[in-house]
Short mmCIF file of C-alpha atoms in Angstrom, two decimals:
data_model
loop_
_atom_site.label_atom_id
_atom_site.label_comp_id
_atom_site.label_asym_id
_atom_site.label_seq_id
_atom_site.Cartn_x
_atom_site.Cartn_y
_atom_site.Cartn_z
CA UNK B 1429 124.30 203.09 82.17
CA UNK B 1430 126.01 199.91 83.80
CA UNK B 1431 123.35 197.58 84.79
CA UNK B 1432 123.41 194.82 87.10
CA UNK B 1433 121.92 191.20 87.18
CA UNK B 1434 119.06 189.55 89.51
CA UNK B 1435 118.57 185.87 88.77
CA UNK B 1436 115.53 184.56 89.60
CA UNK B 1437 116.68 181.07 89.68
CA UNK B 1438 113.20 179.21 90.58
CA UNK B 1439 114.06 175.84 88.71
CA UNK B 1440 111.92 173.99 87.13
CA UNK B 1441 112.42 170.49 88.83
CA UNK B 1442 108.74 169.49 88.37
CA UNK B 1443 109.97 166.31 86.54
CA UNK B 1444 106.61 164.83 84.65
CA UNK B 1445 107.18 161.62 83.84
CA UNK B 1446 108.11 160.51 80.39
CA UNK B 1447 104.89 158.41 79.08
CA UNK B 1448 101.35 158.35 80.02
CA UNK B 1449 102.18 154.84 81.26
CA UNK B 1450 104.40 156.27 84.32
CA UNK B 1451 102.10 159.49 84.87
CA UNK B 1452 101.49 158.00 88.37
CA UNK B 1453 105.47 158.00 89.45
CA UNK B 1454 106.40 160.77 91.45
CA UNK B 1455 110.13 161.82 90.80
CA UNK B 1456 112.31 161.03 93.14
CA UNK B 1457 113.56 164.52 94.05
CA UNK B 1458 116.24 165.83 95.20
CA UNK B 1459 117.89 162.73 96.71
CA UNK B 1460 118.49 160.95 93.49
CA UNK B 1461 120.14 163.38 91.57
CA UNK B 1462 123.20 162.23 93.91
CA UNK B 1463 122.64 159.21 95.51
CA UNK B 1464 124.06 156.67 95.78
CA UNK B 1465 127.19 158.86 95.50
CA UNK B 1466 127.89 162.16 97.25
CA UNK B 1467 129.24 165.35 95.51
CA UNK B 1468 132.56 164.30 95.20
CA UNK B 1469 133.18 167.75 96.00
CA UNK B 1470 132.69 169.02 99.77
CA UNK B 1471 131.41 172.54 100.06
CA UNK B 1472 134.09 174.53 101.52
CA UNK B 1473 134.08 176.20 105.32
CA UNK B 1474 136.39 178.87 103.98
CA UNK B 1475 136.93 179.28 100.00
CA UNK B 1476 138.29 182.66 97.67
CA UNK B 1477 135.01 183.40 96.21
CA UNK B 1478 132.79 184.87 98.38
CA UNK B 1479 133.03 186.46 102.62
CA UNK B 1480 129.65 185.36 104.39
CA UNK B 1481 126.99 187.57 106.24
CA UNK B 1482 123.54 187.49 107.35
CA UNK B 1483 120.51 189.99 107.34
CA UNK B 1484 118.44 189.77 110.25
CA UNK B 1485 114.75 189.04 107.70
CA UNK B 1486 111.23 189.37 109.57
CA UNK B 1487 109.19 186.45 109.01
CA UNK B 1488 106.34 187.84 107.29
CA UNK B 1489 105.99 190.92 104.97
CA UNK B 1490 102.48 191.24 104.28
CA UNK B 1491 100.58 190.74 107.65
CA UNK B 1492 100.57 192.62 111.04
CA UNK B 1493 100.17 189.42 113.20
CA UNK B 1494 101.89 189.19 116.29
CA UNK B 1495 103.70 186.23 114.89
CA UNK B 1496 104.54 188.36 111.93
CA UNK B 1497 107.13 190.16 113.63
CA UNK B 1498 109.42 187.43 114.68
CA UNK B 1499 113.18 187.55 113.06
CA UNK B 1500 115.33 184.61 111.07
CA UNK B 1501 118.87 185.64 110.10
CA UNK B 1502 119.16 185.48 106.39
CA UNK B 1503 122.67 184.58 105.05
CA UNK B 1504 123.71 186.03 101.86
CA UNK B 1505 127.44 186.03 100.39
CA UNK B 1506 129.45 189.16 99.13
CA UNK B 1507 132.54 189.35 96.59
CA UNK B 1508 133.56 193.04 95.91
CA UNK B 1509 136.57 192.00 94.28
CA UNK B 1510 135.66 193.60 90.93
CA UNK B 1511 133.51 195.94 92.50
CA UNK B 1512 134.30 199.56 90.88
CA UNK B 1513 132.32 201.28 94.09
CA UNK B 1514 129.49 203.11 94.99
CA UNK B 1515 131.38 206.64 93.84
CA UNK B 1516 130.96 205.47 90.82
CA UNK B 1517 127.96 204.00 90.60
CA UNK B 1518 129.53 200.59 89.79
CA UNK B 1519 126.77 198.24 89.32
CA UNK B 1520 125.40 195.26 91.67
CA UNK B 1521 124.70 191.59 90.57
CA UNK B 1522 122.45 189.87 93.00
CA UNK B 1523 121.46 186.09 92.89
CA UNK B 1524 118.18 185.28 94.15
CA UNK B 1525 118.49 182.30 95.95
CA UNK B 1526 116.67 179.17 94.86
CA UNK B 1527 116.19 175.92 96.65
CA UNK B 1528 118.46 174.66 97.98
CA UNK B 1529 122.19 175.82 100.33
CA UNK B 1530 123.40 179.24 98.70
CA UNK B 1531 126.94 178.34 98.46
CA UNK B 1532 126.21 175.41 96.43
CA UNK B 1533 124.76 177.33 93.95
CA UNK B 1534 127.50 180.47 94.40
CA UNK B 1535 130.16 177.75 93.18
CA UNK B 1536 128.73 176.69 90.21
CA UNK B 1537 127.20 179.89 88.78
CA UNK B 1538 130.05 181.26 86.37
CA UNK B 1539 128.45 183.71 84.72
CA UNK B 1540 128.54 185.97 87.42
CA UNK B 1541 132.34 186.32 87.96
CA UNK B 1542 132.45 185.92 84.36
CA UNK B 1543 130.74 188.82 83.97
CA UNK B 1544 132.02 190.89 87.05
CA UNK B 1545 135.42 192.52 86.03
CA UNK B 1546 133.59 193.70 82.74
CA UNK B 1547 130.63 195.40 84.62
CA UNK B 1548 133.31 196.36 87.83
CA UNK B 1549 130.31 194.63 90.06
CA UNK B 1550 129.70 193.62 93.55
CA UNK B 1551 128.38 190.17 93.76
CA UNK B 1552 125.67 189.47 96.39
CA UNK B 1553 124.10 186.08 96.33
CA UNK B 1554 121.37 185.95 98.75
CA UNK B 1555 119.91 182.31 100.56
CA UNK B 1556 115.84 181.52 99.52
CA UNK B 1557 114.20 181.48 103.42
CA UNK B 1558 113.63 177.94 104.78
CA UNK B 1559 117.00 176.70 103.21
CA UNK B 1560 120.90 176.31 104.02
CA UNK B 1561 121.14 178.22 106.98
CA UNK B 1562 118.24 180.75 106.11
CA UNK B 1563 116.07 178.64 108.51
CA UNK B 1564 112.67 180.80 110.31
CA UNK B 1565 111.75 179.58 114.04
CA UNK B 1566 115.11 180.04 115.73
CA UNK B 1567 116.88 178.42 112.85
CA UNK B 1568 115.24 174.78 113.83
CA UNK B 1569 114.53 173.08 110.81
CA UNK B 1570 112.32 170.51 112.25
CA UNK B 1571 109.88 173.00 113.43
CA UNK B 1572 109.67 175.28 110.42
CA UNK B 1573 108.76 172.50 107.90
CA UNK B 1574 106.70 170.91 110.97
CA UNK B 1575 103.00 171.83 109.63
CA UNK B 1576 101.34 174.33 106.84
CA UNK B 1577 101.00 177.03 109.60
CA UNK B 1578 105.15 177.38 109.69
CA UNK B 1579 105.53 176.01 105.85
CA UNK B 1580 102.81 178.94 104.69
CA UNK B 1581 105.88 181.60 105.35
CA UNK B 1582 107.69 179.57 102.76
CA UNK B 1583 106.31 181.17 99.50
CA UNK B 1584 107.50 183.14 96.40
CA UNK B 1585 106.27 186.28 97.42
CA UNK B 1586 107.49 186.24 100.79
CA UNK B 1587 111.25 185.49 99.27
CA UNK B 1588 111.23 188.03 96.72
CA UNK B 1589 110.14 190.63 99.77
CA UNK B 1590 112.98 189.36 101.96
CA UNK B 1591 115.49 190.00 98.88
CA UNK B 1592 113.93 193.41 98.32
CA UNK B 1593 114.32 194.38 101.89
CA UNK B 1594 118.14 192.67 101.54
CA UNK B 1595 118.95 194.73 98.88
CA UNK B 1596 117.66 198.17 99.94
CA UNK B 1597 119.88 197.72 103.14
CA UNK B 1598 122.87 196.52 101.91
CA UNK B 1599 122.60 199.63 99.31
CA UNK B 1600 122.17 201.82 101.86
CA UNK B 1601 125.01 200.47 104.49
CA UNK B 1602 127.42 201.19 101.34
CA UNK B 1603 126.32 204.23 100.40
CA UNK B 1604 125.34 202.80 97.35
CA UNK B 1605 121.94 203.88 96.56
CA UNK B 1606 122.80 205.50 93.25
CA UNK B 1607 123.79 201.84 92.02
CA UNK B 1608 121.72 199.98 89.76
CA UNK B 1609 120.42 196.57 90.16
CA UNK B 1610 118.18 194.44 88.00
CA UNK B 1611 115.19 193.49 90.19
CA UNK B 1612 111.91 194.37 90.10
CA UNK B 1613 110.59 197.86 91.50
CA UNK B 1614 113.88 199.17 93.70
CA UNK B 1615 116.29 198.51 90.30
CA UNK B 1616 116.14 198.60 86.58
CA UNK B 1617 115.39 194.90 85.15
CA UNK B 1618 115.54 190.85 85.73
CA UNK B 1619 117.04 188.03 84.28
CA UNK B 1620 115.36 184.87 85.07
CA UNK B 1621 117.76 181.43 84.28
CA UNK B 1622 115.13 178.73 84.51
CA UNK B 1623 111.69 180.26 84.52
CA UNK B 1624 108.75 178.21 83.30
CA UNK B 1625 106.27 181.25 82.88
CA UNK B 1626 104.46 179.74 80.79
CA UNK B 1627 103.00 176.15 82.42
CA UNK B 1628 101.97 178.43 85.08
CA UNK B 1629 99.00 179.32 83.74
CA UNK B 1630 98.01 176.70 81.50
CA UNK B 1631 99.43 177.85 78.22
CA UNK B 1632 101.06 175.41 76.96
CA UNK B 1633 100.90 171.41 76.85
CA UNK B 1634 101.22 169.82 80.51
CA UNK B 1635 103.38 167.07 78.50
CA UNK B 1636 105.75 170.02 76.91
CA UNK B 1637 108.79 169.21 79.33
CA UNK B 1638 108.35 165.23 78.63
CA UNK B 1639 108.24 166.64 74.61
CA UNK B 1640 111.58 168.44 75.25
CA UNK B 1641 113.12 165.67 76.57
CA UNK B 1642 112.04 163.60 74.26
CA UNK B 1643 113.24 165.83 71.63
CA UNK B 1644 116.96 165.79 72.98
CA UNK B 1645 117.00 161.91 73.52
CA UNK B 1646 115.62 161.61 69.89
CA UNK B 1647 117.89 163.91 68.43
CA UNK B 1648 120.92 162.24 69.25
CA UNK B 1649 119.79 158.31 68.35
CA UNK B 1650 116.76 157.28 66.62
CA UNK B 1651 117.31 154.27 68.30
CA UNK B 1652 117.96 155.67 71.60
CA UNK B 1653 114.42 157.27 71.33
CA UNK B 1654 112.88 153.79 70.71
CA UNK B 1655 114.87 151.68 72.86
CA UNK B 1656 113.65 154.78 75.85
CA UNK B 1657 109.74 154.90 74.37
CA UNK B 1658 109.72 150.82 74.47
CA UNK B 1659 111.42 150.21 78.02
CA UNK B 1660 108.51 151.48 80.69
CA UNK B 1661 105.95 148.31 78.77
CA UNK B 1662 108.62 145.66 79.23
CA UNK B 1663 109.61 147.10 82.76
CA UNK B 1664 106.13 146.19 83.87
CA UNK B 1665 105.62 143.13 81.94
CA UNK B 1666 108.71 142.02 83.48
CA UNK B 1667 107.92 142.84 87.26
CA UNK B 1668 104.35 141.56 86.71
CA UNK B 1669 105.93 137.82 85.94
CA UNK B 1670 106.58 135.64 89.04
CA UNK B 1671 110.52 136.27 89.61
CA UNK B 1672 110.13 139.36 87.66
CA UNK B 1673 110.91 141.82 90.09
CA UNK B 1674 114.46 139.98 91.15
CA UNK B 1675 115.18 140.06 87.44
CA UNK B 1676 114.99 143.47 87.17
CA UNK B 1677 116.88 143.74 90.45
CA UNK B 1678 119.69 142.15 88.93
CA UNK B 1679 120.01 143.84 86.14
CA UNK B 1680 119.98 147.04 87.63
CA UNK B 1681 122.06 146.08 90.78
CA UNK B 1682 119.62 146.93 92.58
CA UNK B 1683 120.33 146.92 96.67
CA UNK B 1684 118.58 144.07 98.11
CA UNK B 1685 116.07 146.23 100.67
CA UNK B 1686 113.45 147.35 97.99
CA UNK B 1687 111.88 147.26 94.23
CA UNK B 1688 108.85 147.45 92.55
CA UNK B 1689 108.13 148.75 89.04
CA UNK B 1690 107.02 152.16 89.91
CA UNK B 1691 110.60 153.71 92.18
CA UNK B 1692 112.72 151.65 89.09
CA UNK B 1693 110.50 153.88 86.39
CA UNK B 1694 111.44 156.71 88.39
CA UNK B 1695 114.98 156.41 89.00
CA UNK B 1696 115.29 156.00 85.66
CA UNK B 1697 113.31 159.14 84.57
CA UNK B 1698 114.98 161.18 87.37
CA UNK B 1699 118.20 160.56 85.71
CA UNK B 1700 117.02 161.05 81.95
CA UNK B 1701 115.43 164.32 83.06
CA UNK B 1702 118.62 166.01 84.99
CA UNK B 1703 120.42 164.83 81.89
CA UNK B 1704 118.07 166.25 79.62
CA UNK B 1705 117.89 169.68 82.16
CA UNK B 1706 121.79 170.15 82.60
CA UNK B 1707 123.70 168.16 79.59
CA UNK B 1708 127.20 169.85 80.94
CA UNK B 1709 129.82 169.38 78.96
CA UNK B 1710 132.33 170.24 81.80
CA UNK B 1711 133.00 169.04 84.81
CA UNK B 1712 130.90 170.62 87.85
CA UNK B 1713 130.12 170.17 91.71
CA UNK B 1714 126.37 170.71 91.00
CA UNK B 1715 126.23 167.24 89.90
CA UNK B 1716 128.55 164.61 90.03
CA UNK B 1717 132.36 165.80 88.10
CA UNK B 1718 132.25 164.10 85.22
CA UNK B 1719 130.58 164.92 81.34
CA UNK B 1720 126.92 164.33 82.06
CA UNK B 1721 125.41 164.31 78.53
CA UNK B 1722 122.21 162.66 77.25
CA UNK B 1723 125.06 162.14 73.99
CA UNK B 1724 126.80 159.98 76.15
CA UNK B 1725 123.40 158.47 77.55
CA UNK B 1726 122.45 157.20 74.05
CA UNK B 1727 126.23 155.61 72.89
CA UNK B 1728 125.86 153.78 75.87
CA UNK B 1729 121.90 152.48 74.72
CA UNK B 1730 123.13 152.07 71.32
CA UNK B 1731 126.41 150.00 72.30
CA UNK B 1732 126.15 146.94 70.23
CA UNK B 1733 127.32 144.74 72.67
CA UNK B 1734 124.54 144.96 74.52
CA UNK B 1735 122.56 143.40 71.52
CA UNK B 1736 118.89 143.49 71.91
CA UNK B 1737 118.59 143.66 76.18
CA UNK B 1738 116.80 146.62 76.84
CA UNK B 1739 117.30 146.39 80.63
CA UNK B 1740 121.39 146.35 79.84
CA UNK B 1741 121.39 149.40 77.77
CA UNK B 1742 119.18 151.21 80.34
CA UNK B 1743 121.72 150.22 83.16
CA UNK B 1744 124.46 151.03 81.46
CA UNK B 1745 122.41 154.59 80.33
CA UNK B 1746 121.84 155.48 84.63
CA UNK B 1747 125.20 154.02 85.41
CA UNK B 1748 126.65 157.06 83.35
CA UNK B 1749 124.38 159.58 85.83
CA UNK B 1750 124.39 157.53 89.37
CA UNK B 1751 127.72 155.55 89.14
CA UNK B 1752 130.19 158.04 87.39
CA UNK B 1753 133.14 156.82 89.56
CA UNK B 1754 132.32 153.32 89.19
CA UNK B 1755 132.51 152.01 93.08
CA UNK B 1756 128.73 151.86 93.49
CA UNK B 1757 127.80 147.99 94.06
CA UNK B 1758 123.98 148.54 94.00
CA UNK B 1759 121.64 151.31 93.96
CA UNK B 1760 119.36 151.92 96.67
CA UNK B 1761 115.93 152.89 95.58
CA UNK B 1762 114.49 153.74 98.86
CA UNK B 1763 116.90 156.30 99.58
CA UNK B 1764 114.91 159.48 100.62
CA UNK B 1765 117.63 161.55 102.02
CA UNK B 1766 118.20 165.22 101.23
CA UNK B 1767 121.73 166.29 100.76
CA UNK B 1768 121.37 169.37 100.22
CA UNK B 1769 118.55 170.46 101.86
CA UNK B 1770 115.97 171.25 99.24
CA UNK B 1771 113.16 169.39 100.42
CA UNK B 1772 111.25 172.76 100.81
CA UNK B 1773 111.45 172.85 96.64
CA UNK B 1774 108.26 169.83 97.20
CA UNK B 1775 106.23 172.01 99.25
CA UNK B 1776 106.76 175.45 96.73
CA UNK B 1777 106.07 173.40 93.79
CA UNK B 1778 102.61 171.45 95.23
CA UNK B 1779 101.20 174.97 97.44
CA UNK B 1780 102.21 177.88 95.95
CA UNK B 1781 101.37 177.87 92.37
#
């Protein structure tokens, strides 16, 4: 039998910091992964690959509160280009929606309409609650993330009902009960794309995502791994001498309105770690379009015209992830904004575990 794909797509952006020495930094997430640039692609109103709808989604599955009972519209996207139909029991790939605006994941997941004309699928992606336009409380965003009593909808469990409930009705509107999906309980299996099982319940090392990174860096360069291991020491030393901080400032090009040790250490990280996490060798909208590889990081630490200045083979390292068109004049540290809208990822990651 044909079967279909679910992607559980809960990514593992809790970015622990590379050294004991930085354990205190929290990463910088999401806004750095594309500041001080924008996506130099725009997501599109109208575009080829998908038609949008939305599921009207009660707010809470598992209660029978009076408050439980109110309604959010839930968009999800639909291609049924390839689609061989529900007489034949053609099979259904759904995306689970993870955090952040559906369609920006829908245009950068390949492997789907890869896959598609093979299997003769329908494509459903459906939008995590409390992102994109998946919004609870009358679709004001303001007032859903507003306290714990509004943010306590916003869980795992809660999602994976509302894509349940998604897929059992769209099944049903298309007469398409017969056709398999990979999900758990209503179809026949899961695939899950960037699942840390594992950390969850204290299995493994806390410090085995710093070890993987570490591993990629060091595989590439030798040197690369040192020059990385050695910088966070002379980072502090340097901002703990008088003048230090303006040094570091203008080696980074950093914008004028804030520094200190700690937000440098994590820009840096942030941009090691995505590196380390996505190493695409092809151009894509999910980051910045150009070849972000932790390859490219380390020829760029191990230029030898840099000689032996750490802080110039570390710039020109992050200028490869935060500068890839080359216009930025300076980098603004204290840049909080959220693109994208996956602030909510902060909350699931700290509560819900």
């Amino acid at each position: 039998m044909a079967t279909g794909f679910v992607f559980l797509w809960f990514s593992f952006f809790t970015l622990l910091s590379s050294t004991a020495s930085i354990a205190k930094i929290t990463p910088r997430f999401p806004s750095s992964i594309v500041q001080p640039e924008q996506l130099s692609a725009a997501l599109p109103t109208k575009n080829q690959l998908y038609k949008t709808k939305y599921f009207t989604q009660i707010l809470d599955h598992f209660n029978f509160n009076p408050k439980s009972y109110q309604t959010f519209q839930q968009r999800y996207l639909i291609n049924d280009t390839f689609w061989g139909g529900a007489h034949s029991n053609a099979p259904i790939f759904v995306y689970t929606g993870n955090e952040g605006d559906v369609e920006w994941f829908a245009q950068n997941t390949g492997f789907m309409f890869e896959k598609a004309p093979h299997f003769k699928v329908l494509l459903v992606f459906i939008e995590h609650r409390f992102y994109g336009k998946s919004i609870p409380f009358g679709g004001h965003k303001d007032v859903a993330y507003s306290n714990t009593s509004t943010l306590g909808y916003l869980s795992s469990t809660q999602a994976l009902a509302d894509y349940a409930t998604v897929i059992t009705d769209l099944k049903k509107n298309l007469s398409a009960t017969d056709c398999p999906v990979v999900y758990p309980h209503i179809t026949i299996g899961a695939l899950a794309s960037s699942s840390p099982i594992l950390n969850f319940e204290n299995i493994t090392s806390p410090f085995s995502f710093n070890n993987i990174v570490t591993k990629d860096f060091r595989s590439e360069s030798e040197n690369c791994y040192k020059v990385l291991k050695g910088s966070w020491d002379q980072i502090e030393n340097k901002a703990n001498q008088p003048g230090g901080l303006e040094a570091l400032r203008k080696s980074f090009k950093i914008c004028k309105n804030y520094i200190s040790a700690s937000s440098l250490e994590s820009w840096l990280s942030t941009a090691y770690y995505y590196t380390a996490m996505t190493d695409y060798p092809t151009p894509s909208n999910f980051i910045p379009e150009y070849f972000l590889t932790y390859s490219c990081m380390c020829k760029a630490i191990d230029n030898p015209t840099t000689g032996n200045d750490t802080f110039a083979k570390l710039y020109g390292a992050a200028n490869i992830y935060y500068n890839h068109s080359g216009t930025a004049t300076c980098f603004d540290l204290a840049d909080d904004s959220d693109p994208h809208g996956l602030g909510g990822w902060q909350w699931q990651i700290s509560f819900n575990k």
